[in-house]
Coordinates of C-alpha atoms (C1' of nucleotides) in Angstrom, one line a residue:
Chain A
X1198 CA -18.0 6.0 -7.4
X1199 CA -19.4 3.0 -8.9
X1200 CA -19.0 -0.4 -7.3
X1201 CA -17.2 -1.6 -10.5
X1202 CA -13.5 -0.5 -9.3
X1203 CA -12.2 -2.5 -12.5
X1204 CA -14.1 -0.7 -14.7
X1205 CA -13.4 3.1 -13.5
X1206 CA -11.3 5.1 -15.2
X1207 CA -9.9 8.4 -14.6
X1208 CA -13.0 10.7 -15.0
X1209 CA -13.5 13.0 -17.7
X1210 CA -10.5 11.4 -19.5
X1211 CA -13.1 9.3 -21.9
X1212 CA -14.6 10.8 -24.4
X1213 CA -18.3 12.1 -24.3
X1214 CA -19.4 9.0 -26.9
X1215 CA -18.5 6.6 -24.3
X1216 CA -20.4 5.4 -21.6
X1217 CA -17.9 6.4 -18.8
X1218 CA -18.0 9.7 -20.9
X1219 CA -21.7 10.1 -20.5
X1220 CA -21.0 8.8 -16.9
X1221 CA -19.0 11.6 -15.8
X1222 CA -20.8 14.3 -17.8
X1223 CA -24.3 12.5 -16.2
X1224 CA -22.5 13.1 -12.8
X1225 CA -21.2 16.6 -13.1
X1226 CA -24.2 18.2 -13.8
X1227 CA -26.0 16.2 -10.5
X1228 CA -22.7 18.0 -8.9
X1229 CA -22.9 21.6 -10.2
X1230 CA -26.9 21.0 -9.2
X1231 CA -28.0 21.6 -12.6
X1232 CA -30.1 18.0 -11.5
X1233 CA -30.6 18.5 -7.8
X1234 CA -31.7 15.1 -6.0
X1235 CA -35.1 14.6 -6.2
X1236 CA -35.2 15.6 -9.8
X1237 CA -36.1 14.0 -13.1
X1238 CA -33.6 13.2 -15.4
X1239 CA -34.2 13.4 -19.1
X1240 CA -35.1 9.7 -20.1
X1241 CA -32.6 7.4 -22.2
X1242 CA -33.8 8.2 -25.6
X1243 CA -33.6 12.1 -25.6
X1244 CA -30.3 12.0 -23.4
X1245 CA -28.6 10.0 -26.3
X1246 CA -29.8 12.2 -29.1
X1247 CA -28.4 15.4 -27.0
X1248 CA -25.1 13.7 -26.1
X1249 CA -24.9 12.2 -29.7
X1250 CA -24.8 8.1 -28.9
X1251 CA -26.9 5.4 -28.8
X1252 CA -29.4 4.7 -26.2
X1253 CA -27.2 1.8 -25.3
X1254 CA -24.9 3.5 -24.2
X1255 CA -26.8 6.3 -22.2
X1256 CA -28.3 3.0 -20.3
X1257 CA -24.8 1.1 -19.6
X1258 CA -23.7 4.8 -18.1
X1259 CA -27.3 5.3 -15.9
X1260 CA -27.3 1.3 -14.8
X1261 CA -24.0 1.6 -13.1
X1262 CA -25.3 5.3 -11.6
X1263 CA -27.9 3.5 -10.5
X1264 CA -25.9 0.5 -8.8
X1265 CA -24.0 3.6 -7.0
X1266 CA -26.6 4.9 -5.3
X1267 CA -26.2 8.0 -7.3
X1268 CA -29.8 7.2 -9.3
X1269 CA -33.2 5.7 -8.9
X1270 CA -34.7 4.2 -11.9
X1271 CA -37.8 3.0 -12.5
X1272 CA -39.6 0.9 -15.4
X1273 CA -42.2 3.9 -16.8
X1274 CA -41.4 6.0 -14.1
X1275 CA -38.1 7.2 -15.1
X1276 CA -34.9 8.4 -13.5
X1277 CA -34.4 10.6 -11.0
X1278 CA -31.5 12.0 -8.5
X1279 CA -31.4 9.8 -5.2
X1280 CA -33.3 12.0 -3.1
X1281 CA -31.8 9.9 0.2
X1282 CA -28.1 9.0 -1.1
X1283 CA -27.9 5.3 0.1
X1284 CA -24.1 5.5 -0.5
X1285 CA -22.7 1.5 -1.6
X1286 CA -19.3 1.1 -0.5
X1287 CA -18.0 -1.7 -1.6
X1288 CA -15.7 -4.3 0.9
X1289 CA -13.1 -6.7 -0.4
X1290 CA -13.0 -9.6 1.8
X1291 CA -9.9 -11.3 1.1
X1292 CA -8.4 -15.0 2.2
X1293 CA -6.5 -14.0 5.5
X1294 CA -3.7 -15.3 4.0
X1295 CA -3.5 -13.3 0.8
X1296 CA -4.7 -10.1 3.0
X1297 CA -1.4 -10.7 5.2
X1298 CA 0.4 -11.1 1.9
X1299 CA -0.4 -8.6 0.3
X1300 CA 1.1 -5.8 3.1
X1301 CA 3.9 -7.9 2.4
X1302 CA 4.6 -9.8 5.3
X1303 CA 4.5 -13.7 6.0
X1304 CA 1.5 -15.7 6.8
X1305 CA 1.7 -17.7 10.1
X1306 CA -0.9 -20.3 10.9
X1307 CA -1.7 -22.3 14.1
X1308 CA -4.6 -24.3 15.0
X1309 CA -5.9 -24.1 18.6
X1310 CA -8.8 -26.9 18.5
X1311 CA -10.7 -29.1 16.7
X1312 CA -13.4 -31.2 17.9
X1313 CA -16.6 -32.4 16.5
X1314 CA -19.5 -30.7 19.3
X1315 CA -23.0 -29.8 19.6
X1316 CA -23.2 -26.1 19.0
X1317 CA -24.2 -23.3 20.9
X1318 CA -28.1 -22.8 20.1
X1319 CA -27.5 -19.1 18.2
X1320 CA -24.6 -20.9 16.1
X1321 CA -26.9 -24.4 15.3
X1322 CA -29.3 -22.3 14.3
X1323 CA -27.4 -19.7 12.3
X1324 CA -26.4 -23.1 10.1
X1325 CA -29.9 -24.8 10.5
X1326 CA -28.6 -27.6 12.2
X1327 CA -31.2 -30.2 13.9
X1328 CA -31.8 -30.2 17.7
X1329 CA -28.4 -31.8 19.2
X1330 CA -26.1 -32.3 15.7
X1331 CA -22.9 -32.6 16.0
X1332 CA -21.1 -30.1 14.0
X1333 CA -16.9 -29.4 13.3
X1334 CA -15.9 -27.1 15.8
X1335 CA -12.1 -25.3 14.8
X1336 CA -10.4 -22.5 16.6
X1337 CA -6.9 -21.5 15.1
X1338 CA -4.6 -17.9 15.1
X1339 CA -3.4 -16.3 12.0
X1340 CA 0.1 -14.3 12.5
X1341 CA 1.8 -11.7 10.2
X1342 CA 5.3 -11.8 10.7
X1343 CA 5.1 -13.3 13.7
X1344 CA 2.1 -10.9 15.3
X1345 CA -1.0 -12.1 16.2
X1346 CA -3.4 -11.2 13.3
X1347 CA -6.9 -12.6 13.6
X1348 CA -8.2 -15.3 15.8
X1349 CA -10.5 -17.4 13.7
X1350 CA -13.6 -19.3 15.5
X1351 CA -15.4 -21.4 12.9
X1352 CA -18.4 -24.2 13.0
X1353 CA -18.6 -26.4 10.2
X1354 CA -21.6 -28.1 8.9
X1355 CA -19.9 -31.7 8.0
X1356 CA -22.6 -32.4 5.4
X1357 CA -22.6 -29.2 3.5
X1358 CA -18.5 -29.3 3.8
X1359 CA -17.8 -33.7 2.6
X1360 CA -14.5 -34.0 2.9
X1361 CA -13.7 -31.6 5.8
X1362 CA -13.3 -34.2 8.6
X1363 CA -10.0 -35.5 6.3
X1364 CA -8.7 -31.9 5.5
X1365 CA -5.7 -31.5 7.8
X1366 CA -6.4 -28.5 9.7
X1367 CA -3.4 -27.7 11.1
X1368 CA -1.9 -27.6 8.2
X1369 CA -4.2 -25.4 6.0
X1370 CA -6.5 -23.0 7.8
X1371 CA -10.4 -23.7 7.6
X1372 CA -10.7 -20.6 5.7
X1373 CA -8.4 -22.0 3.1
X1374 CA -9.8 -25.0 2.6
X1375 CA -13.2 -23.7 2.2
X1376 CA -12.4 -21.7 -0.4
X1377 CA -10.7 -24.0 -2.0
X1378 CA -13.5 -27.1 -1.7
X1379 CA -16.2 -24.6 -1.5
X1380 CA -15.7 -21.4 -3.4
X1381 CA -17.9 -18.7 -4.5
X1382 CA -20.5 -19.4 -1.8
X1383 CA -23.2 -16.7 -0.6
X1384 CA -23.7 -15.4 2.9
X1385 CA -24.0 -12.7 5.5
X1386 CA -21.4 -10.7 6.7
X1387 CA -21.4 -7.9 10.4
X1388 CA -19.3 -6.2 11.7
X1389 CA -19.1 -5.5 15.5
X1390 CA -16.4 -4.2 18.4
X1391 CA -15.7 -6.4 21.4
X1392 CA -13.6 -6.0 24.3
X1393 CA -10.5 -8.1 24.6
X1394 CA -11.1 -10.7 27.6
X1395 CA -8.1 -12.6 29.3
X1396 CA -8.1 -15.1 26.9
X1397 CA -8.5 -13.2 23.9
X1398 CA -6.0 -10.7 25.1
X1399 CA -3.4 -13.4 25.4
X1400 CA -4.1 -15.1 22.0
X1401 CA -3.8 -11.6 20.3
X1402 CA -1.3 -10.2 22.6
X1403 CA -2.8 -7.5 23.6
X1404 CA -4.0 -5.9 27.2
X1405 CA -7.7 -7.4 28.7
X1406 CA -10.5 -4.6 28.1
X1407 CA -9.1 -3.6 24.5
X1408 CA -11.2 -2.7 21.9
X1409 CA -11.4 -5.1 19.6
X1410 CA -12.9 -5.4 15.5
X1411 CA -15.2 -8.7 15.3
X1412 CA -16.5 -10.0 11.6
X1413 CA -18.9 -12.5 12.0
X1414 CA -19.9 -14.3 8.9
X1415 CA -22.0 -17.3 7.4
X1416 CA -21.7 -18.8 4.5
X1417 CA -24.2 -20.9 2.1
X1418 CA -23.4 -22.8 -1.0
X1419 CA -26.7 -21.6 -2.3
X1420 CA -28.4 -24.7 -0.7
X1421 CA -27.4 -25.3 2.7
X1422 CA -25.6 -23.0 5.6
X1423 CA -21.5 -23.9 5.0
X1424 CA -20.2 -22.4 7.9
X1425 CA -20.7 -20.1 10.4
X1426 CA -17.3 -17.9 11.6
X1427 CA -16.3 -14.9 14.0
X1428 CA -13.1 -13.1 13.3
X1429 CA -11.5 -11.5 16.0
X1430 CA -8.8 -9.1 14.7
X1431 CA -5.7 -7.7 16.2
X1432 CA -5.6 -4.4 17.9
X1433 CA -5.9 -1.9 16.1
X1434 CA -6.9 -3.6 12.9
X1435 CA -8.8 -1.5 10.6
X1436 CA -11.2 -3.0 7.5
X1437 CA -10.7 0.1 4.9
X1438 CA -12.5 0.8 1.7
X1439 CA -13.3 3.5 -1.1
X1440 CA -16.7 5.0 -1.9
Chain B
X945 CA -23.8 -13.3 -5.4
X946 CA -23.0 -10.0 -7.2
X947 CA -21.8 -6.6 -6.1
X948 CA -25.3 -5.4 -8.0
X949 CA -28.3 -6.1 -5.6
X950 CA -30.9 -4.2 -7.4
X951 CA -30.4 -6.5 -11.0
X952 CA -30.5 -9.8 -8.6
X953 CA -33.1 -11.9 -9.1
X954 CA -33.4 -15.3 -7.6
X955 CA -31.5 -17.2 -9.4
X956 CA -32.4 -20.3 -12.3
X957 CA -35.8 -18.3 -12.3
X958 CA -34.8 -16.5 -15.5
X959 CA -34.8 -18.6 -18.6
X960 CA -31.1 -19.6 -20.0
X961 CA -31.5 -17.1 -22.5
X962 CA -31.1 -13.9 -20.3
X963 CA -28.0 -12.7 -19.5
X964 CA -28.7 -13.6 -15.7
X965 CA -29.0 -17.3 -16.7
X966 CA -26.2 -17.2 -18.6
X967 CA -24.7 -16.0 -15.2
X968 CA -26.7 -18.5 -13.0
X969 CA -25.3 -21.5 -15.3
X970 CA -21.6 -20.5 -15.0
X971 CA -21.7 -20.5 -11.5
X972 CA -23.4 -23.4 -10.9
X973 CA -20.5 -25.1 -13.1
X974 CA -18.0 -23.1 -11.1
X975 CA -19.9 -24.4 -8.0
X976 CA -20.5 -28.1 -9.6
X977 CA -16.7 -28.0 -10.3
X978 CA -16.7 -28.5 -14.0
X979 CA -14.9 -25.4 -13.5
X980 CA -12.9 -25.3 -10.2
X981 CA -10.9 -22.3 -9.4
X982 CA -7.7 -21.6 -11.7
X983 CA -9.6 -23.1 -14.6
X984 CA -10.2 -21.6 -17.8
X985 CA -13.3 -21.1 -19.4
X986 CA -14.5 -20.8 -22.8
X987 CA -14.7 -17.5 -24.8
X988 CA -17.3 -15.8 -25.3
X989 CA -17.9 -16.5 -29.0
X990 CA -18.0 -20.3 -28.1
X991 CA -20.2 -19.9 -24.7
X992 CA -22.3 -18.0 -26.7
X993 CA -22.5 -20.5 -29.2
X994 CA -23.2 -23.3 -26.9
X995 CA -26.0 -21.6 -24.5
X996 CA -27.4 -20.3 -28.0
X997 CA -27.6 -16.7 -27.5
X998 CA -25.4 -13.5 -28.5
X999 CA -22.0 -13.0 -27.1
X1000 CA -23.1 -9.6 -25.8
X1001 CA -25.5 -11.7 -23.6
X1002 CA -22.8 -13.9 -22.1
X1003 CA -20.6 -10.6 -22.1
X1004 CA -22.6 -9.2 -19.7
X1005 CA -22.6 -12.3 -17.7
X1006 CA -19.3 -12.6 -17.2
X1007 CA -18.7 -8.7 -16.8
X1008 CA -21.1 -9.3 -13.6
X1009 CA -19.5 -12.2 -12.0
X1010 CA -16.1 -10.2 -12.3
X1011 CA -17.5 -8.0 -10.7
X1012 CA -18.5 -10.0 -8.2
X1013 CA -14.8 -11.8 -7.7
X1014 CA -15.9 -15.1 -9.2
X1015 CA -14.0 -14.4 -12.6
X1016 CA -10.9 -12.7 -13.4
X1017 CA -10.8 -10.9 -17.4
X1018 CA -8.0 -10.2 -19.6
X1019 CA -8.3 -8.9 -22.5
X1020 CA -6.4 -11.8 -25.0
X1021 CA -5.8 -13.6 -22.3
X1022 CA -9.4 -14.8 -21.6
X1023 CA -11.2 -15.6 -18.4
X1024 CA -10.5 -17.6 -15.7
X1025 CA -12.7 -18.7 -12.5
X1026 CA -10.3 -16.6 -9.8
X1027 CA -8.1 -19.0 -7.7
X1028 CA -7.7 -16.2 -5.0
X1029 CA -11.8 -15.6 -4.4
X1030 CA -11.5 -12.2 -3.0
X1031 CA -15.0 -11.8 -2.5
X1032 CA -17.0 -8.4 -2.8
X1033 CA -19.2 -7.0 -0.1
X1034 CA -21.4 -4.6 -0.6
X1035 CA -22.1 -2.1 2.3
X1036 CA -25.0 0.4 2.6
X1037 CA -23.9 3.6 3.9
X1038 CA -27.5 5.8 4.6
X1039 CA -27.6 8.7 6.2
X1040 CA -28.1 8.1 9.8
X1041 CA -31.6 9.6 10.0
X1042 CA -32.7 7.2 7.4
X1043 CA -31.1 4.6 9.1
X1044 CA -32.4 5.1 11.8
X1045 CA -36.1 5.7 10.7
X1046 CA -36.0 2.2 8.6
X1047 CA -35.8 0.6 12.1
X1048 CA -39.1 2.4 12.8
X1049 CA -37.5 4.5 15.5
X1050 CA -37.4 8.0 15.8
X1051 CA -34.7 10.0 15.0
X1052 CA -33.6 12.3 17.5
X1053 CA -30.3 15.1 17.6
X1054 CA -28.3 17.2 19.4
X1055 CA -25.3 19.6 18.6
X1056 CA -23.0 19.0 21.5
X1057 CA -20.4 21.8 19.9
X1058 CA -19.7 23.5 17.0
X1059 CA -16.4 26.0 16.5
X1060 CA -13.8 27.3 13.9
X1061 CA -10.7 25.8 14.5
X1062 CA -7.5 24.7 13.9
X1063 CA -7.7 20.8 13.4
X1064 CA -5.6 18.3 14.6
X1065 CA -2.6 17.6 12.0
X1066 CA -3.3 14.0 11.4
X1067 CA -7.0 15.9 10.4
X1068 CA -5.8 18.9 8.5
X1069 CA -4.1 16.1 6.7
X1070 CA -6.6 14.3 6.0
X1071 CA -8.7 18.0 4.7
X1072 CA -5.5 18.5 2.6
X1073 CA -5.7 21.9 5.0
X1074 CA -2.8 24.0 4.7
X1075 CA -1.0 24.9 8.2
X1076 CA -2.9 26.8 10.5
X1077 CA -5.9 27.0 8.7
X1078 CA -9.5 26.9 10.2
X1079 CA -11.9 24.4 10.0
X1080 CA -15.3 24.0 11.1
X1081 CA -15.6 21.2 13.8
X1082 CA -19.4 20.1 15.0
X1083 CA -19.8 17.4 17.5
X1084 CA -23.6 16.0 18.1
X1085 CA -25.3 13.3 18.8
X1086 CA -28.2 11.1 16.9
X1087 CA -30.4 9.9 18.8
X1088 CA -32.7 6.3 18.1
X1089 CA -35.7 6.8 20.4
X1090 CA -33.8 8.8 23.0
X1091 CA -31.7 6.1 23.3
X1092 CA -28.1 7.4 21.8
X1093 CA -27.3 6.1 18.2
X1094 CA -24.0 7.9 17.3
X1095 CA -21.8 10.5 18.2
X1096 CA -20.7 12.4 15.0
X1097 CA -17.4 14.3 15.4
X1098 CA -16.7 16.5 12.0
X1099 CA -14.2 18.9 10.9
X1100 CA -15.5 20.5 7.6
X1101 CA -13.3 22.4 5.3
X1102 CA -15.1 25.9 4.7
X1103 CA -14.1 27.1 1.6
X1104 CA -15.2 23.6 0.0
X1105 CA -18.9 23.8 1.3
X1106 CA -20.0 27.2 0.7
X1107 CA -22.4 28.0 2.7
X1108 CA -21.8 25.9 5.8
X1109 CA -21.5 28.5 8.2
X1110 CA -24.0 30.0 7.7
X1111 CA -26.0 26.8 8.1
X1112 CA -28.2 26.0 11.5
X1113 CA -26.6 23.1 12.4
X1114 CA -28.4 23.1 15.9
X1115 CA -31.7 22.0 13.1
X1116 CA -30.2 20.1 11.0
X1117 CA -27.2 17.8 11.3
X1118 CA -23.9 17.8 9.6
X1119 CA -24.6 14.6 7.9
X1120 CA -27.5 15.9 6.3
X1121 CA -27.0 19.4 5.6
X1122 CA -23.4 18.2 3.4
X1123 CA -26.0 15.2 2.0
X1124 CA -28.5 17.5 0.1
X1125 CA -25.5 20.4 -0.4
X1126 CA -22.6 18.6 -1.7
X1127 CA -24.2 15.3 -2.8
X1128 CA -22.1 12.3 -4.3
X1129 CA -19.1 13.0 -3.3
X1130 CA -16.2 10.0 -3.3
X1131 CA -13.6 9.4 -0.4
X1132 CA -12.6 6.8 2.0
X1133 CA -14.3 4.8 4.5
X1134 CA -12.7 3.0 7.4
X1135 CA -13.9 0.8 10.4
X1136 CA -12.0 -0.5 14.2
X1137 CA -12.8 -0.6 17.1
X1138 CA -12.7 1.9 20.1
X1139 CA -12.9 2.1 24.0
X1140 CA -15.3 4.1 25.7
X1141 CA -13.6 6.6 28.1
X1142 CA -15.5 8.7 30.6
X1143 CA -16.7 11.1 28.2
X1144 CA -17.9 8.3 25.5
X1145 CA -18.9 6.1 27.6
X1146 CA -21.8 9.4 29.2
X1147 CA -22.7 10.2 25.5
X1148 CA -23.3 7.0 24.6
X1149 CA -24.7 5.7 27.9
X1150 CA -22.7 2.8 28.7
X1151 CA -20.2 1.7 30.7
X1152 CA -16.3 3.2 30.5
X1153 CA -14.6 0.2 28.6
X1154 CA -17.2 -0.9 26.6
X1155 CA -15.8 -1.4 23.3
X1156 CA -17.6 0.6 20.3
X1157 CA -17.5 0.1 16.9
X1158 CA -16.0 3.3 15.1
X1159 CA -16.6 4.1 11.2
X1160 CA -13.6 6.9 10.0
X1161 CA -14.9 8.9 6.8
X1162 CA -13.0 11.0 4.5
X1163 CA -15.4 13.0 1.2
X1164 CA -14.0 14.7 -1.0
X1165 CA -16.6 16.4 -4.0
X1166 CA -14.2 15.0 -7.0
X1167 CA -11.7 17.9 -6.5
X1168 CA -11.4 19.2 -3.1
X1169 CA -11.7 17.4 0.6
X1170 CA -14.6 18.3 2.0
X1171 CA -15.3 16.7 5.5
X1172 CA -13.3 14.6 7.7
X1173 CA -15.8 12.7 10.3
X1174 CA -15.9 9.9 12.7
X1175 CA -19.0 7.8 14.0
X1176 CA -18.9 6.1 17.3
X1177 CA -21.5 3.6 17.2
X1178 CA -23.3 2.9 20.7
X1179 CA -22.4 -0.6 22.0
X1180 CA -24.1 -3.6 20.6
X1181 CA -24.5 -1.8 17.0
X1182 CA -23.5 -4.3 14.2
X1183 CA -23.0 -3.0 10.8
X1184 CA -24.9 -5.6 8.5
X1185 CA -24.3 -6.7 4.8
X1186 CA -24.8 -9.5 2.4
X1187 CA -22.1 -11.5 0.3
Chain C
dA1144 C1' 20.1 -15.8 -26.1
dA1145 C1' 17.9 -11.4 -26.2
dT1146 C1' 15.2 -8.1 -28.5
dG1147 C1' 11.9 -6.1 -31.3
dC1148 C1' 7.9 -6.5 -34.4
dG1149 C1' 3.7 -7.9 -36.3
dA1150 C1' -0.2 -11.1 -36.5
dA1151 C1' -3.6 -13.3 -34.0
dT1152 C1' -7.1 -13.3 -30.5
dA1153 C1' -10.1 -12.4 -26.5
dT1154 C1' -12.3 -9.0 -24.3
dG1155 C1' -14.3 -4.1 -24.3
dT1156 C1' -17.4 -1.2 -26.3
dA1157 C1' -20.6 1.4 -29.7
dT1158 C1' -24.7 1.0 -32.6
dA1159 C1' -29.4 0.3 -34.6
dG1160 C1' -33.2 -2.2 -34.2
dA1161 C1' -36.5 -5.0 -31.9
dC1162 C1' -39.3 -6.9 -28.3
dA1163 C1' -40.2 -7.5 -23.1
dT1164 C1' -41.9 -5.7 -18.9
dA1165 C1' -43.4 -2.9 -15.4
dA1166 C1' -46.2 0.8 -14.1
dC1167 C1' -48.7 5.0 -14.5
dG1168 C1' -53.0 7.1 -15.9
dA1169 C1' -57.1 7.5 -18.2
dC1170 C1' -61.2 5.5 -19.4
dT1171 C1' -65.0 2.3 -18.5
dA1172 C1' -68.2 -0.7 -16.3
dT1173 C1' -70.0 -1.8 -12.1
Chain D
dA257 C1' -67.1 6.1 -5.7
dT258 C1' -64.7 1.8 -6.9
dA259 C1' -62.6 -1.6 -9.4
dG260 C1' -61.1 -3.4 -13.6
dT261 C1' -59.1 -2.8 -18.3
dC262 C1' -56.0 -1.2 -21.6
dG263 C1' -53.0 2.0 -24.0
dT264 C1' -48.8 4.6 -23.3
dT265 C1' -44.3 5.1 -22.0
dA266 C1' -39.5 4.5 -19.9
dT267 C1' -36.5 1.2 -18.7
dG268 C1' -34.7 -3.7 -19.4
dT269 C1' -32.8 -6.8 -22.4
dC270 C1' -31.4 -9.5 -26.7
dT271 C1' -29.4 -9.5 -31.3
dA272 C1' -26.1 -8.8 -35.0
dT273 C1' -22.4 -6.3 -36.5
dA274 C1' -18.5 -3.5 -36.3
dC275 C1' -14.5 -1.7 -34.5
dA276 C1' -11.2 -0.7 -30.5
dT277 C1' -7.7 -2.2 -27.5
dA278 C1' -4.7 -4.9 -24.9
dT279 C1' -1.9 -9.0 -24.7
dT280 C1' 0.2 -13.0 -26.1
dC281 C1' 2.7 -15.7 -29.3
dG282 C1' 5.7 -16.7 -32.9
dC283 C1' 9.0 -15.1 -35.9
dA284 C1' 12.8 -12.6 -37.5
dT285 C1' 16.6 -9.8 -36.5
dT286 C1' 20.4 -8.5 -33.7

DNA sequence: AATGCGAATATGTATAGACATAACGACTAT
DNA sequence: ATAGTCGTTATGTCTATACATATTCGCATT
């Protein structure tokens, strides 16, 4: 429910004095519609004294609520039920490599070009490049077990990435090496469908005019645009989640 | 950065006291790479020590950033910046009359079908529904300025939304009606991408082929399945999220 | 060497108390 | 009426302290 997978536990299994205890009880009674949405929820301090703990603790259990989507607090206002249940689902976006791992199969890694170019005007200005830079161009094809994956398309800002004009990229994907000489950087993420042309069908071995799952993604360092990048996946590739 | 949008603030704007610039200065060490990924950091007790506030303070920090990806936490073993960044999106899941309306458009529907029936065993599955039982299946369409938004295709599971039948879902859509009558429920969430045939391809007015992005959605209300349904986007809809 | 056990340790959480901050609402001066 | 002021209130956060819990490490025993 939250977007804290780490910290959930089984519900109900704490007891009431904890916050995941005050959590679930918190949550049952918006389920049994004792709190319909729209409603006001008893504030911190009188919650606490009826469910015997410290305010504390009622506040840890209504913050994560909150980060849910579940509840909408405000300073003096006070809580109420989401009237309009924005749900947050919550995506793990994993290095290609570790994703392929993980289903346990091998990673496979080949690298289609690399040139330095001008960029097309959307992508120059999606990194706030200047009229007519130059800017580190890499296509390369991820395989699991042998099977096309995901066809990575990246531009690289060279200024925002030093070093990334030595990296040897057919050796270690782009995607690697960013998060490796780059981690932990902010961005946008969307996703989109596309249909498979001749060359995309060949690189992902499937038939022209499929359906395919496009991620397109940039990524700052919190200063300047990194990189801006379209995954193309496989057919029938699906991104899965919990909410 | 983290998985909690509403407690983000920009960052280095609070003082180094708050627990947000406790969490602003470990990333930009993490990002400075004082601290590069694999590293270990320092407790708590001596973090705490050294930015001169309480270890609850850099506690919550660090809880947030793990949340976020950045860290990885064990207990006795202590924290370390993760060397496998799997970084945590955060996706916004309104209901699609909301969605719609925050575009400023105006939300139009239409139930296309709406029958008791025997669902499809990969979907009786899927409602842990036992062989041969009856479901509720509604098709309809949204509507985004009488342009079409998204075809909804849901079986529901009777006996866990009382009340359903009875419902006027010719008024009111599936989405909404199961929003405001069996709110906050948990399940899975799943994205690809589809081909228009004939029949998607007049719904959604576009050509046959054109590749659509397709969200799959299991809910369950924390003890029973409740709805199985699947959203076929028109073409050119991107789902949009920050990292 | 392998195993089992207990001590040490880092994080996880609960608590009481305090102050900070936002925002509603009433009152006041224009 | 309208705008500005200020007290009240609920949430947000920090602190200090205490205890809980999961692991790891070293030591002793087999």
């Amino acid at each position: 429910m939250s977007g804290a997978p780490p910290t959930q536990t089984a519900q109900g299994t704490k007891g009431p004095r904890t916050w995941q205890g005050v959590r679930a009880e918190v949550l049952r009674r918006i389920r049994a519609r004792d709190w319909p949405p729209g409603t006001m929820i008893p504030n911190e301090a009188d919650l606490a004294r009826e469910l015997g703990c410290a305010r504390a603790t009622v506040n840890r259990a209504l913050r994560d609520l909150a980060e849910a989507g579940v509840l909408d607090r405000r300073r003096r206002a006070g809580t109420r039920v989401a009237a309009t249940p924005v749900r947050r689902a919550v995506l793990q976006i994993p290095v290609i490599r570790d994703e392929i791992a993980a289903q346990g199969r091998d990673h496979g890694y080949r690298l289609l070009s690399r040139a330095l170019a001008a960029p097309p005007a959307a992508t120059a200005a999606a990194l706030a490049l200047p009229e007519g830079a130059q800017a580190l161009h890499v296509r390369a094809l991820h395989f699991a077990d042998a099977q096309p994956f995901v066809l990575e398309d990246r531009w690289i800002a060279p200024e925002a990435a030093p070093g990334v004009l030595d990296a040897d990229l057919a050796r270690i994907s782009a995607n690697e090496w960013l998060v490796r000489h780059a981690p932990f950087a902010s961005g946008t993420l969307s996703f989109g469908a596309v249909t498979a042309d001749a060359g995309l069908a060949g690189l992902l071995d499937c038939a022209p005019g499929t359906a395919l799952l496009r991620l397109d993604r940039t990524t700052s360092d919190g200063a300047r645009m990194v990189t801006a990048a379209a995954l193309t996946y496989h057919a029938g590739y699906r991104l899965r989640t919990t909410i």
